[in-house]
Each structure stands twice: as structure tokens, then as C-alpha cells.
Amino acid sequence: MVATSHEALDLSTSLTVRRQDGSLSPFNRDLLLISLYEACKHRTDSVQVASALLQTVIANLTAQHVMHATVDRNSIITCAHDVLKRLDTSAAAVYQAYHKQSS
């Protein structure tokens, strides 16, 4: 018998999100996963795709903000949209419709 586990870095304690109003909140990986899933739910493989996209978005965000503990909400939206657009333009359009950039 082989047992495996999937461990994920808890970014809520190490990464903070700056919201539109300037307030700070812990990064919520589950919220991002749900947003990606909702954008991809027209696909038959939406759960698997959303999970893989989540890993890619988090990898890109942490690479871009390796020296910073705070990331702007707009950076998360842009990163997620760009990753979605490379995979599925329909999903990217759905995501963009629900996640407007603040000015």
C-alpha cells in the first residue's frame, strides 16, 4: 500500500492582499480556487483545470512578489486572467466579467 498526501504552503500567513479600499487581508487560496472554478465550469474537467490553474497563478504571484509580503488585488486579477487566457479564452472572459480591475 502506498499513501500519498498533498501539502500546500499556507499563504494566508505569509502573503497579504491589498484591497481596492487600501485595507489588507490574508491571501485566501480557496477564494481564488472558487473564482477559477466558476470561470471554467463550462468545461467537463473544470475541477482539475481549476486546481492546476490555481497552482500556476500562485507560482507566478510568488515569483513576482518574492521580496514583498503584500500583493495588490489587481495583480492577482491580472495574473489569473492571463493564465486563463492562455488556456481558455471563454473562461478568461467569464473571469474578467466578474473581477473588474480597480483604477
Short mmCIF file of N, CA, C and O in Angstrom, two decimals:
data_model
loop_
_atom_site.label_atom_id
_atom_site.label_comp_id
_atom_site.label_asym_id
_atom_site.label_seq_id
_atom_site.Cartn_x
_atom_site.Cartn_y
_atom_site.Cartn_z
N MET A 1 0.84 -1.17 0.00
CA MET A 1 0.00 0.00 0.00
C MET A 1 0.90 1.24 0.00
O MET A 1 1.88 1.32 0.72
N VAL A 2 0.52 2.21 -0.81
CA VAL A 2 1.24 3.46 -0.91
C VAL A 2 0.30 4.58 -0.49
O VAL A 2 -0.81 4.69 -1.01
N ALA A 3 0.75 5.39 0.43
CA ALA A 3 -0.06 6.53 0.87
C ALA A 3 0.62 7.80 0.39
O ALA A 3 1.84 7.94 0.46
N THR A 4 -0.17 8.70 -0.10
CA THR A 4 0.36 9.98 -0.54
C THR A 4 -0.44 11.10 0.10
O THR A 4 -1.57 10.90 0.53
N SER A 5 0.16 12.26 0.14
CA SER A 5 -0.56 13.43 0.63
C SER A 5 -0.15 14.62 -0.22
O SER A 5 0.91 14.62 -0.84
N HIS A 6 -1.00 15.59 -0.24
CA HIS A 6 -0.70 16.81 -0.99
C HIS A 6 -0.68 17.94 0.02
O HIS A 6 -1.68 18.26 0.64
N GLU A 7 0.49 18.51 0.20
CA GLU A 7 0.62 19.61 1.14
C GLU A 7 0.76 20.91 0.37
O GLU A 7 1.41 20.96 -0.66
N ALA A 8 0.14 21.94 0.89
CA ALA A 8 0.19 23.24 0.24
C ALA A 8 0.72 24.27 1.23
O ALA A 8 0.42 24.22 2.42
N LEU A 9 1.49 25.17 0.73
CA LEU A 9 2.01 26.26 1.53
C LEU A 9 0.85 27.13 2.00
O LEU A 9 -0.03 27.49 1.21
N ASP A 10 0.82 27.46 3.28
CA ASP A 10 -0.23 28.32 3.81
C ASP A 10 0.14 29.77 3.56
O ASP A 10 0.89 30.38 4.33
N LEU A 11 -0.36 30.30 2.46
CA LEU A 11 -0.03 31.67 2.08
C LEU A 11 -0.78 32.72 2.89
O LEU A 11 -0.44 33.89 2.85
N SER A 12 -1.81 32.30 3.63
CA SER A 12 -2.59 33.28 4.41
C SER A 12 -1.76 33.91 5.51
O SER A 12 -2.06 35.01 5.97
N THR A 13 -0.69 33.24 5.93
CA THR A 13 0.16 33.81 6.97
C THR A 13 1.36 34.56 6.41
O THR A 13 2.01 35.30 7.13
N SER A 14 1.66 34.35 5.13
CA SER A 14 2.86 34.98 4.57
C SER A 14 2.57 35.98 3.45
O SER A 14 3.45 36.75 3.09
N LEU A 15 1.37 35.97 2.92
CA LEU A 15 1.03 36.87 1.82
C LEU A 15 -0.24 37.65 2.17
O LEU A 15 -1.24 37.05 2.57
N THR A 16 -0.17 38.95 2.02
CA THR A 16 -1.30 39.83 2.33
C THR A 16 -1.78 40.47 1.04
O THR A 16 -0.98 40.84 0.18
N VAL A 17 -3.10 40.62 0.93
CA VAL A 17 -3.71 41.23 -0.25
C VAL A 17 -4.16 42.64 0.09
O VAL A 17 -4.85 42.85 1.09
N ARG A 18 -3.75 43.60 -0.75
CA ARG A 18 -4.22 44.98 -0.60
C ARG A 18 -5.47 45.12 -1.45
O ARG A 18 -5.43 44.99 -2.66
N ARG A 19 -6.58 45.39 -0.79
CA ARG A 19 -7.86 45.52 -1.48
C ARG A 19 -8.01 46.90 -2.11
O ARG A 19 -7.17 47.77 -1.94
N GLN A 20 -9.12 47.08 -2.83
CA GLN A 20 -9.37 48.33 -3.54
C GLN A 20 -9.38 49.53 -2.61
O GLN A 20 -8.92 50.61 -2.97
N ASP A 21 -9.92 49.35 -1.41
CA ASP A 21 -10.03 50.48 -0.47
C ASP A 21 -8.75 50.70 0.34
O ASP A 21 -8.71 51.55 1.22
N GLY A 22 -7.71 49.93 0.05
CA GLY A 22 -6.44 50.07 0.74
C GLY A 22 -6.29 49.17 1.95
O GLY A 22 -5.20 49.07 2.52
N SER A 23 -7.36 48.50 2.35
CA SER A 23 -7.27 47.61 3.50
C SER A 23 -6.49 46.34 3.13
O SER A 23 -6.37 46.01 1.95
N LEU A 24 -5.98 45.69 4.14
CA LEU A 24 -5.20 44.47 3.94
C LEU A 24 -5.96 43.27 4.48
O LEU A 24 -6.64 43.37 5.50
N SER A 25 -5.83 42.14 3.80
CA SER A 25 -6.44 40.89 4.27
C SER A 25 -5.51 39.73 3.90
O SER A 25 -4.73 39.84 2.95
N PRO A 26 -5.61 38.63 4.63
CA PRO A 26 -4.77 37.48 4.31
C PRO A 26 -5.15 36.91 2.94
O PRO A 26 -6.31 36.95 2.54
N PHE A 27 -4.16 36.39 2.22
CA PHE A 27 -4.42 35.73 0.95
C PHE A 27 -5.30 34.51 1.21
O PHE A 27 -5.05 33.74 2.13
N ASN A 28 -6.34 34.34 0.38
CA ASN A 28 -7.26 33.22 0.54
C ASN A 28 -7.20 32.34 -0.70
O ASN A 28 -7.83 32.64 -1.71
N ARG A 29 -6.46 31.27 -0.62
CA ARG A 29 -6.27 30.35 -1.74
C ARG A 29 -7.61 29.73 -2.17
O ARG A 29 -7.85 29.52 -3.35
N ASP A 30 -8.50 29.44 -1.22
CA ASP A 30 -9.79 28.84 -1.54
C ASP A 30 -10.67 29.78 -2.36
O ASP A 30 -11.37 29.36 -3.27
N LEU A 31 -10.63 31.05 -2.03
CA LEU A 31 -11.40 32.04 -2.77
C LEU A 31 -10.93 32.12 -4.23
O LEU A 31 -11.74 32.18 -5.16
N LEU A 32 -9.62 32.09 -4.42
CA LEU A 32 -9.07 32.10 -5.77
C LEU A 32 -9.46 30.83 -6.52
O LEU A 32 -9.84 30.89 -7.69
N LEU A 33 -9.40 29.69 -5.86
CA LEU A 33 -9.79 28.42 -6.48
C LEU A 33 -11.25 28.46 -6.93
O LEU A 33 -11.58 28.06 -8.05
N ILE A 34 -12.12 28.97 -6.09
CA ILE A 34 -13.55 29.05 -6.44
C ILE A 34 -13.75 29.98 -7.63
O ILE A 34 -14.52 29.66 -8.54
N SER A 35 -13.05 31.09 -7.66
CA SER A 35 -13.16 32.02 -8.79
C SER A 35 -12.70 31.37 -10.10
O SER A 35 -13.35 31.53 -11.14
N LEU A 36 -11.61 30.63 -10.03
CA LEU A 36 -11.12 29.93 -11.22
C LEU A 36 -12.08 28.84 -11.65
O LEU A 36 -12.36 28.66 -12.84
N TYR A 37 -12.62 28.11 -10.69
CA TYR A 37 -13.59 27.06 -11.00
C TYR A 37 -14.83 27.65 -11.66
O TYR A 37 -15.33 27.12 -12.66
N GLU A 38 -15.34 28.73 -11.10
CA GLU A 38 -16.54 29.37 -11.67
C GLU A 38 -16.31 29.80 -13.11
O GLU A 38 -17.19 29.69 -13.96
N ALA A 39 -15.11 30.28 -13.41
CA ALA A 39 -14.79 30.70 -14.78
C ALA A 39 -14.69 29.50 -15.72
O ALA A 39 -14.98 29.63 -16.91
N CYS A 40 -14.31 28.35 -15.19
CA CYS A 40 -14.08 27.15 -16.01
C CYS A 40 -15.21 26.14 -15.96
O CYS A 40 -15.11 25.05 -16.54
N LYS A 41 -16.31 26.43 -15.27
CA LYS A 41 -17.30 25.39 -15.05
C LYS A 41 -18.04 24.94 -16.30
O LYS A 41 -18.75 23.94 -16.26
N HIS A 42 -17.84 25.61 -17.42
CA HIS A 42 -18.41 25.14 -18.68
C HIS A 42 -17.63 23.94 -19.23
O HIS A 42 -18.10 23.25 -20.12
N ARG A 43 -16.47 23.67 -18.66
CA ARG A 43 -15.62 22.56 -19.11
C ARG A 43 -15.97 21.30 -18.33
O ARG A 43 -16.36 21.36 -17.17
N THR A 44 -15.80 20.16 -18.98
CA THR A 44 -16.08 18.89 -18.28
C THR A 44 -15.01 18.57 -17.24
O THR A 44 -15.26 17.83 -16.31
N ASP A 45 -13.83 19.14 -17.39
CA ASP A 45 -12.73 18.90 -16.47
C ASP A 45 -12.47 20.11 -15.57
O ASP A 45 -11.34 20.37 -15.17
N SER A 46 -13.52 20.83 -15.22
CA SER A 46 -13.38 22.11 -14.53
C SER A 46 -12.66 22.01 -13.18
O SER A 46 -11.86 22.89 -12.85
N VAL A 47 -12.91 20.97 -12.42
CA VAL A 47 -12.27 20.85 -11.11
C VAL A 47 -10.76 20.66 -11.26
O VAL A 47 -9.97 21.34 -10.60
N GLN A 48 -10.37 19.76 -12.15
CA GLN A 48 -8.95 19.51 -12.36
C GLN A 48 -8.25 20.73 -12.95
O GLN A 48 -7.14 21.09 -12.54
N VAL A 49 -8.90 21.37 -13.91
CA VAL A 49 -8.32 22.55 -14.55
C VAL A 49 -8.18 23.69 -13.55
O VAL A 49 -7.13 24.34 -13.48
N ALA A 50 -9.20 23.92 -12.73
CA ALA A 50 -9.14 24.99 -11.74
C ALA A 50 -8.01 24.75 -10.74
O ALA A 50 -7.28 25.67 -10.37
N SER A 51 -7.83 23.51 -10.33
CA SER A 51 -6.75 23.17 -9.39
C SER A 51 -5.37 23.43 -10.01
O SER A 51 -4.48 23.98 -9.37
N ALA A 52 -5.21 23.02 -11.26
CA ALA A 52 -3.93 23.24 -11.95
C ALA A 52 -3.69 24.74 -12.18
O ALA A 52 -2.56 25.23 -12.00
N LEU A 53 -4.74 25.46 -12.56
CA LEU A 53 -4.60 26.90 -12.75
C LEU A 53 -4.23 27.60 -11.45
O LEU A 53 -3.42 28.53 -11.44
N LEU A 54 -4.82 27.16 -10.36
CA LEU A 54 -4.51 27.74 -9.05
C LEU A 54 -3.02 27.62 -8.76
O LEU A 54 -2.38 28.59 -8.34
N GLN A 55 -2.46 26.44 -9.00
CA GLN A 55 -1.03 26.24 -8.76
C GLN A 55 -0.18 27.17 -9.63
O GLN A 55 0.81 27.74 -9.17
N THR A 56 -0.59 27.34 -10.88
CA THR A 56 0.15 28.22 -11.79
C THR A 56 0.06 29.68 -11.35
O THR A 56 1.07 30.39 -11.33
N VAL A 57 -1.13 30.13 -11.00
CA VAL A 57 -1.31 31.52 -10.57
C VAL A 57 -0.50 31.78 -9.30
O VAL A 57 0.21 32.79 -9.21
N ILE A 58 -0.56 30.87 -8.35
CA ILE A 58 0.19 31.06 -7.10
C ILE A 58 1.70 31.06 -7.38
O ILE A 58 2.43 31.89 -6.83
N ALA A 59 2.16 30.18 -8.23
CA ALA A 59 3.59 30.15 -8.58
C ALA A 59 4.01 31.46 -9.22
O ALA A 59 5.06 32.03 -8.89
N ASN A 60 3.19 31.98 -10.14
CA ASN A 60 3.50 33.25 -10.79
C ASN A 60 3.49 34.41 -9.80
O ASN A 60 4.37 35.27 -9.83
N LEU A 61 2.50 34.44 -8.93
CA LEU A 61 2.40 35.52 -7.94
C LEU A 61 3.58 35.50 -6.97
O LEU A 61 4.16 36.55 -6.68
N THR A 62 3.92 34.33 -6.48
CA THR A 62 5.02 34.25 -5.52
C THR A 62 6.35 34.58 -6.20
O THR A 62 7.22 35.17 -5.58
N ALA A 63 6.50 34.22 -7.47
CA ALA A 63 7.74 34.56 -8.19
C ALA A 63 7.84 36.08 -8.40
O ALA A 63 8.92 36.66 -8.28
N GLN A 64 6.70 36.71 -8.70
CA GLN A 64 6.70 38.15 -8.93
C GLN A 64 6.86 38.95 -7.64
O GLN A 64 7.38 40.06 -7.64
N HIS A 65 6.38 38.41 -6.54
CA HIS A 65 6.36 39.15 -5.28
C HIS A 65 7.21 38.48 -4.21
O HIS A 65 6.90 38.54 -3.03
N VAL A 66 8.30 37.86 -4.64
CA VAL A 66 9.15 37.10 -3.72
C VAL A 66 9.73 37.97 -2.60
O VAL A 66 9.91 37.50 -1.49
N MET A 67 9.97 39.21 -2.86
CA MET A 67 10.54 40.10 -1.85
C MET A 67 9.48 40.95 -1.15
O MET A 67 9.82 41.76 -0.30
N HIS A 68 8.24 40.78 -1.50
CA HIS A 68 7.17 41.58 -0.92
C HIS A 68 6.13 40.66 -0.27
O HIS A 68 5.77 39.64 -0.84
N ALA A 69 5.66 41.04 0.88
CA ALA A 69 4.66 40.24 1.57
C ALA A 69 3.25 40.69 1.21
O ALA A 69 2.28 40.06 1.61
N THR A 70 3.14 41.76 0.42
CA THR A 70 1.83 42.29 0.05
C THR A 70 1.68 42.30 -1.46
O THR A 70 2.59 42.69 -2.18
N VAL A 71 0.52 41.87 -1.92
CA VAL A 71 0.22 41.88 -3.35
C VAL A 71 -1.11 42.61 -3.55
O VAL A 71 -2.04 42.45 -2.76
N ASP A 72 -1.17 43.44 -4.56
CA ASP A 72 -2.41 44.16 -4.86
C ASP A 72 -3.45 43.22 -5.45
O ASP A 72 -3.10 42.29 -6.20
N ARG A 73 -4.70 43.48 -5.15
CA ARG A 73 -5.81 42.71 -5.71
C ARG A 73 -5.74 42.70 -7.24
O ARG A 73 -5.96 41.67 -7.87
N ASN A 74 -5.40 43.84 -7.83
CA ASN A 74 -5.31 43.92 -9.29
C ASN A 74 -4.25 42.99 -9.86
O ASN A 74 -4.41 42.45 -10.95
N SER A 75 -3.16 42.80 -9.13
CA SER A 75 -2.11 41.89 -9.59
C SER A 75 -2.61 40.45 -9.63
O SER A 75 -2.29 39.70 -10.54
N ILE A 76 -3.41 40.09 -8.65
CA ILE A 76 -3.99 38.74 -8.63
C ILE A 76 -4.94 38.58 -9.80
O ILE A 76 -4.90 37.57 -10.52
N ILE A 77 -5.79 39.56 -10.02
CA ILE A 77 -6.76 39.51 -11.12
C ILE A 77 -6.04 39.41 -12.46
O ILE A 77 -6.39 38.58 -13.30
N THR A 78 -5.04 40.24 -12.65
CA THR A 78 -4.29 40.23 -13.92
C THR A 78 -3.60 38.89 -14.14
O THR A 78 -3.66 38.32 -15.23
N CYS A 79 -2.96 38.39 -13.12
CA CYS A 79 -2.24 37.12 -13.22
C CYS A 79 -3.21 35.98 -13.55
O CYS A 79 -2.97 35.18 -14.46
N ALA A 80 -4.31 35.90 -12.81
CA ALA A 80 -5.30 34.83 -13.05
C ALA A 80 -5.89 34.95 -14.45
O ALA A 80 -6.05 33.94 -15.15
N HIS A 81 -6.21 36.16 -14.88
CA HIS A 81 -6.77 36.36 -16.21
C HIS A 81 -5.78 35.94 -17.29
O HIS A 81 -6.16 35.28 -18.26
N ASP A 82 -4.53 36.32 -17.15
CA ASP A 82 -3.52 35.96 -18.14
C ASP A 82 -3.34 34.45 -18.25
O ASP A 82 -3.22 33.91 -19.35
N VAL A 83 -3.33 33.77 -17.11
CA VAL A 83 -3.19 32.31 -17.11
C VAL A 83 -4.42 31.67 -17.76
O VAL A 83 -4.29 30.76 -18.58
N LEU A 84 -5.60 32.16 -17.41
CA LEU A 84 -6.83 31.63 -18.01
C LEU A 84 -6.86 31.86 -19.52
O LEU A 84 -7.26 30.98 -20.28
N LYS A 85 -6.44 33.04 -19.94
CA LYS A 85 -6.48 33.39 -21.37
C LYS A 85 -5.62 32.45 -22.21
O LYS A 85 -5.98 32.12 -23.33
N ARG A 86 -4.50 32.00 -21.66
CA ARG A 86 -3.64 31.06 -22.39
C ARG A 86 -4.29 29.70 -22.55
O ARG A 86 -4.01 28.98 -23.51
N LEU A 87 -5.18 29.34 -21.63
CA LEU A 87 -5.82 28.04 -21.68
C LEU A 87 -7.17 28.08 -22.38
O LEU A 87 -7.47 27.22 -23.21
N ASP A 88 -7.99 29.06 -22.04
CA ASP A 88 -9.39 29.06 -22.48
C ASP A 88 -9.89 30.50 -22.50
O ASP A 88 -10.14 31.09 -21.46
N THR A 89 -10.05 31.06 -23.69
CA THR A 89 -10.46 32.47 -23.80
C THR A 89 -11.87 32.70 -23.26
O THR A 89 -12.16 33.77 -22.74
N SER A 90 -12.74 31.69 -23.37
CA SER A 90 -14.10 31.83 -22.81
C SER A 90 -14.04 31.95 -21.30
O SER A 90 -14.73 32.78 -20.70
N ALA A 91 -13.24 31.11 -20.67
CA ALA A 91 -13.08 31.17 -19.22
C ALA A 91 -12.48 32.50 -18.80
O ALA A 91 -12.88 33.08 -17.79
N ALA A 92 -11.53 33.00 -19.57
CA ALA A 92 -10.90 34.28 -19.27
C ALA A 92 -11.94 35.41 -19.34
O ALA A 92 -11.94 36.31 -18.49
N ALA A 93 -12.83 35.35 -20.31
CA ALA A 93 -13.87 36.37 -20.45
C ALA A 93 -14.84 36.32 -19.27
O ALA A 93 -15.25 37.37 -18.74
N VAL A 94 -15.20 35.12 -18.83
CA VAL A 94 -16.10 34.97 -17.67
C VAL A 94 -15.41 35.54 -16.42
O VAL A 94 -16.01 36.30 -15.66
N TYR A 95 -14.16 35.18 -16.23
CA TYR A 95 -13.41 35.66 -15.06
C TYR A 95 -13.34 37.18 -15.07
O TYR A 95 -13.58 37.83 -14.05
N GLN A 96 -13.02 37.75 -16.21
CA GLN A 96 -12.90 39.20 -16.32
C GLN A 96 -14.23 39.91 -16.05
O GLN A 96 -14.26 40.98 -15.46
N ALA A 97 -15.34 39.29 -16.45
CA ALA A 97 -16.65 39.90 -16.23
C ALA A 97 -16.97 40.02 -14.74
O ALA A 97 -17.64 40.96 -14.33
N TYR A 98 -16.49 39.10 -13.94
CA TYR A 98 -16.78 39.11 -12.51
C TYR A 98 -15.68 39.73 -11.66
O TYR A 98 -15.88 39.94 -10.47
N HIS A 99 -14.53 39.99 -12.25
CA HIS A 99 -13.41 40.53 -11.49
C HIS A 99 -12.86 41.77 -12.18
O HIS A 99 -11.90 41.73 -12.92
N LYS A 100 -13.52 42.86 -11.92
CA LYS A 100 -13.13 44.15 -12.53
C LYS A 100 -11.89 44.70 -11.84
O LYS A 100 -11.75 44.60 -10.62
N GLN A 101 -11.03 45.28 -12.62
CA GLN A 101 -9.84 45.95 -12.09
C GLN A 101 -10.26 47.28 -11.50
O GLN A 101 -11.11 47.97 -12.03
N SER A 102 -9.65 47.63 -10.39
CA SER A 102 -9.90 48.97 -9.84
C SER A 102 -8.87 49.94 -10.42
O SER A 102 -7.80 49.56 -10.82
N SER A 103 -9.27 51.19 -10.50
CA SER A 103 -8.35 52.17 -11.10
C SER A 103 -7.43 52.78 -10.09
O SER A 103 -7.57 52.77 -8.97
#
